[in-house]
XYZ file of C-alpha atoms in Angstrom:
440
model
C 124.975 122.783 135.092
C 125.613 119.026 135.702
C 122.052 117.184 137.026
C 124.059 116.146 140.161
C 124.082 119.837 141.197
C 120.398 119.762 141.634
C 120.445 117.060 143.560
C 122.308 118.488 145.766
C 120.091 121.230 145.703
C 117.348 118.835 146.113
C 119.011 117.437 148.892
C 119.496 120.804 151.120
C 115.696 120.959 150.306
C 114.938 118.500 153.135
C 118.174 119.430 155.524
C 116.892 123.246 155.158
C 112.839 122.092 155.880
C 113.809 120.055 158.908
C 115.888 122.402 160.265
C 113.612 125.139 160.719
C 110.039 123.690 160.559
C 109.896 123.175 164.056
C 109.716 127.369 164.415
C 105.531 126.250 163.258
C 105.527 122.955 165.178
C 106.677 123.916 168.527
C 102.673 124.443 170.071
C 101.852 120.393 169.106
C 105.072 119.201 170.107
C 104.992 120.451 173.128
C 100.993 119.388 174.138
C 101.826 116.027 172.358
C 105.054 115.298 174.787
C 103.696 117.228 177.603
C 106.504 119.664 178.341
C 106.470 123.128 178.259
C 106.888 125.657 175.317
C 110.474 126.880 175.801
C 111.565 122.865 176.420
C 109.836 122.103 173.009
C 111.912 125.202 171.832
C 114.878 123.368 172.701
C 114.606 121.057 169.960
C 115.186 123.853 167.464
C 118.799 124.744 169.945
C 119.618 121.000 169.654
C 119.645 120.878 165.684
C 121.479 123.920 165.899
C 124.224 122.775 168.592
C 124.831 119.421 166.313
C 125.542 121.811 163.280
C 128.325 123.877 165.314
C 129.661 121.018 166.416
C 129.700 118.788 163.003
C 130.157 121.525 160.772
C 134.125 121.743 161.491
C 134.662 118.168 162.606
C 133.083 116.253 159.539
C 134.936 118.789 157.752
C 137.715 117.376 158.771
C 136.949 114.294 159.677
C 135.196 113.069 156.050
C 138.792 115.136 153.509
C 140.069 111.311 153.247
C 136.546 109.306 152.318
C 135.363 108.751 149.185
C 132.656 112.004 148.521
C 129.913 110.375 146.633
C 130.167 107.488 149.374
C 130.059 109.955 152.474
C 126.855 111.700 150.805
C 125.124 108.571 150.335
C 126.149 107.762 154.507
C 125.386 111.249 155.390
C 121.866 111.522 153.593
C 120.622 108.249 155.023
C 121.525 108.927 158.349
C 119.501 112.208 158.037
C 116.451 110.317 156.881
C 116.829 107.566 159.414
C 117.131 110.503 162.111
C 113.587 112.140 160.864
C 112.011 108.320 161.415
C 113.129 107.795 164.467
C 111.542 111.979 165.017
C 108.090 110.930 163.522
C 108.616 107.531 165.794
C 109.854 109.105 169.349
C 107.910 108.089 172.042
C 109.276 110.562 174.231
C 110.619 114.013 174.133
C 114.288 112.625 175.090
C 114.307 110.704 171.931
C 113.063 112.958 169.766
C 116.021 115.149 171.080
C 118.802 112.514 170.536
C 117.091 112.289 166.646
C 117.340 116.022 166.199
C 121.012 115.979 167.129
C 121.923 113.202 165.275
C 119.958 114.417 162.415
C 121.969 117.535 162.778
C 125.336 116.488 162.816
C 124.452 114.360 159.407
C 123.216 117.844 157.467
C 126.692 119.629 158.942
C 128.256 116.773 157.185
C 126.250 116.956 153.880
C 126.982 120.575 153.849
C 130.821 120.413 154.095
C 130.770 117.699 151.834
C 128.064 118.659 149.364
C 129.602 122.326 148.904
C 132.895 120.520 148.015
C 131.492 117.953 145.283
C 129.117 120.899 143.514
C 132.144 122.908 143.242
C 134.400 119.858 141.951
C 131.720 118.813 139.194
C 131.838 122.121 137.259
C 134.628 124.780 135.798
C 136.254 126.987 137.417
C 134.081 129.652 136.212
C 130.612 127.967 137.394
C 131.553 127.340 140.952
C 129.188 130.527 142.432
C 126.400 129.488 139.781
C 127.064 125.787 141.424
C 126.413 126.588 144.793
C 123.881 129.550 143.600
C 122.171 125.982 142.854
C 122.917 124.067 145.917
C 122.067 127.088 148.130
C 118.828 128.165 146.137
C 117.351 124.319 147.930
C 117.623 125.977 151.127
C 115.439 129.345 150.440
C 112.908 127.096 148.954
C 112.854 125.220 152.361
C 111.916 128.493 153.418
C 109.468 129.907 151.305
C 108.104 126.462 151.122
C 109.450 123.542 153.267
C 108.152 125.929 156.672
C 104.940 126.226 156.170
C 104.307 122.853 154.793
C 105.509 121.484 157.893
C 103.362 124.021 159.616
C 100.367 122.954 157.320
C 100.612 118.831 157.537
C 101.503 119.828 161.554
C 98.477 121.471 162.169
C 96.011 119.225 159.953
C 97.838 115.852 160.148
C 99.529 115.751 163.605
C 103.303 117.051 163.699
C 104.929 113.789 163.222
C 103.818 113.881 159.469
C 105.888 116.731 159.244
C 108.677 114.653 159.865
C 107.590 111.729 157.900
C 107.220 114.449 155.177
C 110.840 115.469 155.296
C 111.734 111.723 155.537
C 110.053 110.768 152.456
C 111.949 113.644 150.494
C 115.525 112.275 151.891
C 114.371 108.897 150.426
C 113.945 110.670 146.935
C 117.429 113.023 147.278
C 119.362 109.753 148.506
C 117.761 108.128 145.398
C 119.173 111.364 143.590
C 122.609 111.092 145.632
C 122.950 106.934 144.190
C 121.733 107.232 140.569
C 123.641 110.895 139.726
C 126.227 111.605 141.780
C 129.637 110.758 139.933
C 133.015 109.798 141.287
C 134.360 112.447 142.556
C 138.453 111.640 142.963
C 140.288 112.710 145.940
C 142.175 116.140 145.635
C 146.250 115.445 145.300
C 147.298 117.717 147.782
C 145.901 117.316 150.926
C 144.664 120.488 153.330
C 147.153 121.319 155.751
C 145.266 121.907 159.091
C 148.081 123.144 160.942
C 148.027 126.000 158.366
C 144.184 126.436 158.622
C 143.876 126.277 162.329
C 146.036 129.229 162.386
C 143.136 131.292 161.075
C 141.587 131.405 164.995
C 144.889 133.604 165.878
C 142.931 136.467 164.412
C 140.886 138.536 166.385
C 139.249 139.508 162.977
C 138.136 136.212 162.866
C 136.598 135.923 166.079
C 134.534 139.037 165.585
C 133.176 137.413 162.545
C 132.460 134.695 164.331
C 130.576 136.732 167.276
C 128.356 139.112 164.621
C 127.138 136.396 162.846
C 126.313 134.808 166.044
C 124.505 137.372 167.875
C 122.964 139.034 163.962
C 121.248 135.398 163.490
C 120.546 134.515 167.478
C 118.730 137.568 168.034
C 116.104 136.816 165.033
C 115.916 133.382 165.587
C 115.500 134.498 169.487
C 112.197 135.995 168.085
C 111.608 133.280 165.191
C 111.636 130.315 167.278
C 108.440 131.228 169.117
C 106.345 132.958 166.213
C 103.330 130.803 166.038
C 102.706 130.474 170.031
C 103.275 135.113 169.581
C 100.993 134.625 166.688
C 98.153 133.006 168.204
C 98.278 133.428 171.991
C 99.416 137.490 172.211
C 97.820 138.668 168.521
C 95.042 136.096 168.656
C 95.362 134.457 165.280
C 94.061 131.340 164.061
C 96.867 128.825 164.135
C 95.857 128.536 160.388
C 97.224 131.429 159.759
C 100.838 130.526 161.371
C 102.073 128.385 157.488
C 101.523 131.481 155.791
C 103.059 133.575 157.847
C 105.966 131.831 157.896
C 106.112 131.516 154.378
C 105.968 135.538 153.996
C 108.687 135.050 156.505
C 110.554 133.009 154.361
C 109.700 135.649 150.948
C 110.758 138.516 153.074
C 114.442 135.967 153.198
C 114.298 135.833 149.235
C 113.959 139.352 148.944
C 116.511 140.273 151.490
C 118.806 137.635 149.963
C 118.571 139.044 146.256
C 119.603 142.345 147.329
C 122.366 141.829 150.198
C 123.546 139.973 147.518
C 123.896 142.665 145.337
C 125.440 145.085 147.448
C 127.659 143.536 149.569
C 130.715 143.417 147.662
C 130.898 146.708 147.170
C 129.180 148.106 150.477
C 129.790 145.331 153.194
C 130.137 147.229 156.735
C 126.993 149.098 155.346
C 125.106 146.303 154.670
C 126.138 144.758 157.967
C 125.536 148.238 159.610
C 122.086 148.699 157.984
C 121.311 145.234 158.343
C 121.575 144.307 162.108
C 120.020 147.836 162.917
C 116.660 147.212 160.435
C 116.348 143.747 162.528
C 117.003 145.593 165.488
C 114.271 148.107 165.270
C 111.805 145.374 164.045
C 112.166 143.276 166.600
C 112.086 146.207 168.664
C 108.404 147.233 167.192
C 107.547 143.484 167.270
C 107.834 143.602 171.070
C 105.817 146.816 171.377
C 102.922 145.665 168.748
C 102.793 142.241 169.374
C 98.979 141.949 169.933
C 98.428 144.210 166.698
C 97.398 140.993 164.027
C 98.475 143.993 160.785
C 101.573 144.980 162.642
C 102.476 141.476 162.950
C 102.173 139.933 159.881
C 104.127 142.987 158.286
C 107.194 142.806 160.884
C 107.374 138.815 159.879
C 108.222 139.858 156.174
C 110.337 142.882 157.623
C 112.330 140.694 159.752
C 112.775 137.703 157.183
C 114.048 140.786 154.752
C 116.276 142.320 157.093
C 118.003 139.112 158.346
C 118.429 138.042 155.156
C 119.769 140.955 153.742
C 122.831 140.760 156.218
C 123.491 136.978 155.418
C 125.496 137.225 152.472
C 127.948 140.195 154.065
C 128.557 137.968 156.882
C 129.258 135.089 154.586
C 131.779 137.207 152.812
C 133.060 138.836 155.991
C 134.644 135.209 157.050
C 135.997 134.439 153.625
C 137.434 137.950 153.675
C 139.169 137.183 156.961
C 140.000 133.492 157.020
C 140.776 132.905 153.243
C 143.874 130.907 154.066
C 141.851 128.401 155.350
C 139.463 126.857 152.744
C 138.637 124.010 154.809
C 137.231 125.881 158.171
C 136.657 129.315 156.375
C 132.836 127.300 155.242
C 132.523 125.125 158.013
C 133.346 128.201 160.721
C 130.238 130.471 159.095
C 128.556 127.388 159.399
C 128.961 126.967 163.105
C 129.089 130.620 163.841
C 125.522 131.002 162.383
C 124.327 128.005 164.246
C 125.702 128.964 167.359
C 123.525 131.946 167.207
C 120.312 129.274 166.202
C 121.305 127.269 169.694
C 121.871 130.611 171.676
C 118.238 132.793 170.522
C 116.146 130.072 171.227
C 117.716 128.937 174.243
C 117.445 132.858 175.564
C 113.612 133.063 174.413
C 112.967 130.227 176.347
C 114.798 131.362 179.367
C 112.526 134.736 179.008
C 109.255 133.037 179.026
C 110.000 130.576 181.645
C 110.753 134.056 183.737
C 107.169 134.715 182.858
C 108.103 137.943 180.738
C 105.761 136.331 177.739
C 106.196 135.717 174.255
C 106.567 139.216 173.345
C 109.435 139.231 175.577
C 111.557 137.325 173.083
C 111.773 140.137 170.762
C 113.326 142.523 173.152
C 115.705 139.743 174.083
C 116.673 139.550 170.263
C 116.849 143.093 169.758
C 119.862 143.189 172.766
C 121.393 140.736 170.975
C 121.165 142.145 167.692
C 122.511 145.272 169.557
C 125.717 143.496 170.765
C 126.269 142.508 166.864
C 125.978 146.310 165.878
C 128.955 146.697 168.951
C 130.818 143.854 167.381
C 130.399 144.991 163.696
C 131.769 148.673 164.963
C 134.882 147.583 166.630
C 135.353 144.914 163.408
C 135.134 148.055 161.415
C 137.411 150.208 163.446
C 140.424 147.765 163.397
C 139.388 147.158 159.931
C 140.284 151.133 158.962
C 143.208 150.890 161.435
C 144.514 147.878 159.898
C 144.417 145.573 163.026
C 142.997 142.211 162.557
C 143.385 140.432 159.477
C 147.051 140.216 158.870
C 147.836 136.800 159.674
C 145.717 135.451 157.169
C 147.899 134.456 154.672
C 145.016 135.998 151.575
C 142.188 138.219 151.838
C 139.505 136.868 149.482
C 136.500 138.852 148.231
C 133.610 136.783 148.242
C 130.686 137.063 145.632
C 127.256 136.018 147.457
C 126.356 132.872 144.961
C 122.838 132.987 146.486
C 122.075 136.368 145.837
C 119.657 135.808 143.044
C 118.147 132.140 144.542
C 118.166 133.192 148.144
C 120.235 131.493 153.821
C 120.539 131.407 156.478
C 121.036 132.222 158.274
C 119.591 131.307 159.135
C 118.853 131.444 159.351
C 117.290 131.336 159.551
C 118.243 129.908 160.269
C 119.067 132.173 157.964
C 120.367 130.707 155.168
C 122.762 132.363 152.302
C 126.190 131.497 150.658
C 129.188 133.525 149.777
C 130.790 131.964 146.435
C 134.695 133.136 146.117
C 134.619 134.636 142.189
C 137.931 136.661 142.631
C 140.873 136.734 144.859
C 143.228 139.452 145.905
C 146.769 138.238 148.198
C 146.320 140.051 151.204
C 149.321 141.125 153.523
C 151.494 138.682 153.809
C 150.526 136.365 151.199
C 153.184 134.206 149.930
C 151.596 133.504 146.913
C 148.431 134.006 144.470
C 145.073 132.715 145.666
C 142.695 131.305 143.240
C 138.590 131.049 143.915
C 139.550 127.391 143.909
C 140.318 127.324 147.286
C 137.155 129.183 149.132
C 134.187 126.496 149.818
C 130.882 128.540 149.904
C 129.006 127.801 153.126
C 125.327 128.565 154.095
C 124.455 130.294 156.035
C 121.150 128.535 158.770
């Protein structure tokens, strides 16, 4: 495995951190800039709404730049965004430098994804972004509660000046080892791909990974204010929490992974309804401390597990685009990290508490179940899914690294390995043209 794929990995190290750090920051943020709980909450929504939208335009936007320049570009506008975080003098600007900040990591993803999987053979691409993907579940396991940690000992802008001085290091990475990497021939033709969102298979990808990755992150998003003000922990408690979080993800990851291809509606099926019941016992034994450490692992495991089947689901159904397949998980899973929070918030500005956000998860995670059932029905009755041109079945690369959606983000990536032509198909499809995509 070429150096250069670790620095990538490196790399997705600080995008994953910053992304979801603010899940242990939210309490100081919100004292420090004097707004209220579910505003501060916002933040996390406005990362999220910059990765749906950047995901599919830099996709696009970035096919006729030089790659090793538009990483360099993309990583220092990332680290410049987490300065001018750990600088804001007010919350408005610390908003503007999450979205910004955003829309450069949806550009280092589509990008990043592309150059790991041009850099080694055709039969190391999953391994590749096994790699790439693998920085992200250490942001999780790790990244989290370190931000948590320097947040509540050091004041939360060091968390940010934390995740700035690591984009320093990966742009040093990006500069010294990242090759050439030639423009393909043939250029994408978008017409083609955009024909993907004539699918209503396609769409219902799009809404279960949604709703499967909003409803935990509804939850997520406020975990340290439901750890300390309904359970009555010590907010030194919150980093390792969030870190068993963010094991329960590795653990859930490892084993979706290993099941999905053969078993995907079940692990979809199984998957949404574990995270539904958990957040459902969250809700109801939110002021037990035992019951709530156990249902962080539980839900980091279950939301997890799910990631890599809904990474595979898109790839199954919008193969014949390799250029949005990645970017669309990308935004779908996002859209559900902009939607959880912003319905959490809405719940505890309705006074209904912290607890609250749980039940408002689990009816979202309920929705996906609905959406995964009719997905399945057409599936057997073979509607949906026949104007994509292939139907590719997707190996999850980060089964044995770990996201993420987000994921929480969760995190996770699908890796194509094989590829059967679907109805349709006019000709063979080769894993050279599916793009893994995380998942957070």
């Amino acid at each position: 495995m070429p150096p250069a794929v670790y620095i990538l990995g490196l790399s997705v190290f600080a995008l994953g951190t910053s992304e979801f750090m603010l899940s242990g920051l939210l309490p100081p943020i919100a004292d420090d800039m004097n707004v209220s709980i579910p505003q501060a909450g916002l933040l996390i929504s406005a990362f999220a709404i910059g990765m749906v939208v950047g995901a599919p335009l830099l996709a696009v936007a970035t096919l006729r730049l030089p790659r090793r320049t538009t990483l360099i570009a993309l990583i220092s506008v990332f680290g410049l965004g987490q300065i001018a975080g750990a600088l804001a003098p007010t919350y408005e600007v610390l908003f503007a430098s999450r979205v910004v900040s955003a829309l450069a990591c949806a550009g280092f993803w589509a990008v990043g994804a592309a150059v790991a999987i041009a850099m080694v053979p055709v039969n190391q691409r999953a391994r590749a972004m096994a790699v790439m993907i693998g920085g992200l579940s250490i942001a999780n396991v790790l990244g989290v509660p370190l931000g948590a940690f320097l947040g509540e000992h050091f004041g939360w802008r060091s968390a940010f000046w934390a995740v700035g001085a690591a984009s320093a290091v990966a742009l040093i990475g990006v500069v010294t080892r990242i090759p050439y990497i030639p423009l393909p021939e043939k250029k994408p033709e978008l017409r083609r791909e955009l024909a993907i969102y004539r699918d209503r298979q396609v769409w219902l990808a799009i809404v279960i990974t949604a709703l499967a990755a909003g409803g935990v992150f509804c939850a997520f998003s406020y975990l340290a204010p439901l750890l300390t003000d309904v359970a009555g922990l010590d907010s030194g408690w919150v980093p390792w929490i969030l870190g068993l979080f963010g094991i329960g993800a590795l653990v859930g990851t490892t084993i979706g992974g290993r099941v999905a291809d053969a078993h995907l509606f079940g692990v979809l099926l199984s998957g949404i309804t574990a995270s539904t019941v958990f957040l459902a016992a969250l809700a109801l034994f939110a002021s037990s401390q035992v019951a709530v450490v156990a249902l962080a692992f539980l839900l980091g495991l279950s939301a997890f597990f799910t990631a890599p089947a809904l990474n595979a689901r898109m790839f199954n159904v919008a193969g014949a685009a390799p250029t949005l397949a990645g970017a669309t998980t990308t935004a779908a899973f996002n859209l559900g990290n902009t939607s959880g929070p912003w319905l959490g918030g809405t719940v505890i500005d309705a006074d209904f508490g912290f607890a609250a956000t749980a039940w408002a998860g689990a009816a979202m995670t309920v929705l996906a179940l609905a959406a995964v059932a009719v997905s399945l029905r057409l599936q057997r009755g073979g509607g949906g899914g026949g104007r994509s041109r292939s139907r590719l079945i997707a190996k999850s690369a980060a089964a044995g690294t770990g996201s993420a959606g987000a994921a929480v983000g969760t995190g996770s990536a699908a890796g194509a390995e094989r590829a059967v032509p679907g109805p349709g198909a006019t000709g063979p499809v080769t894993s050279a043209d599916c793009v893994a995509s995380p998942g957070a």
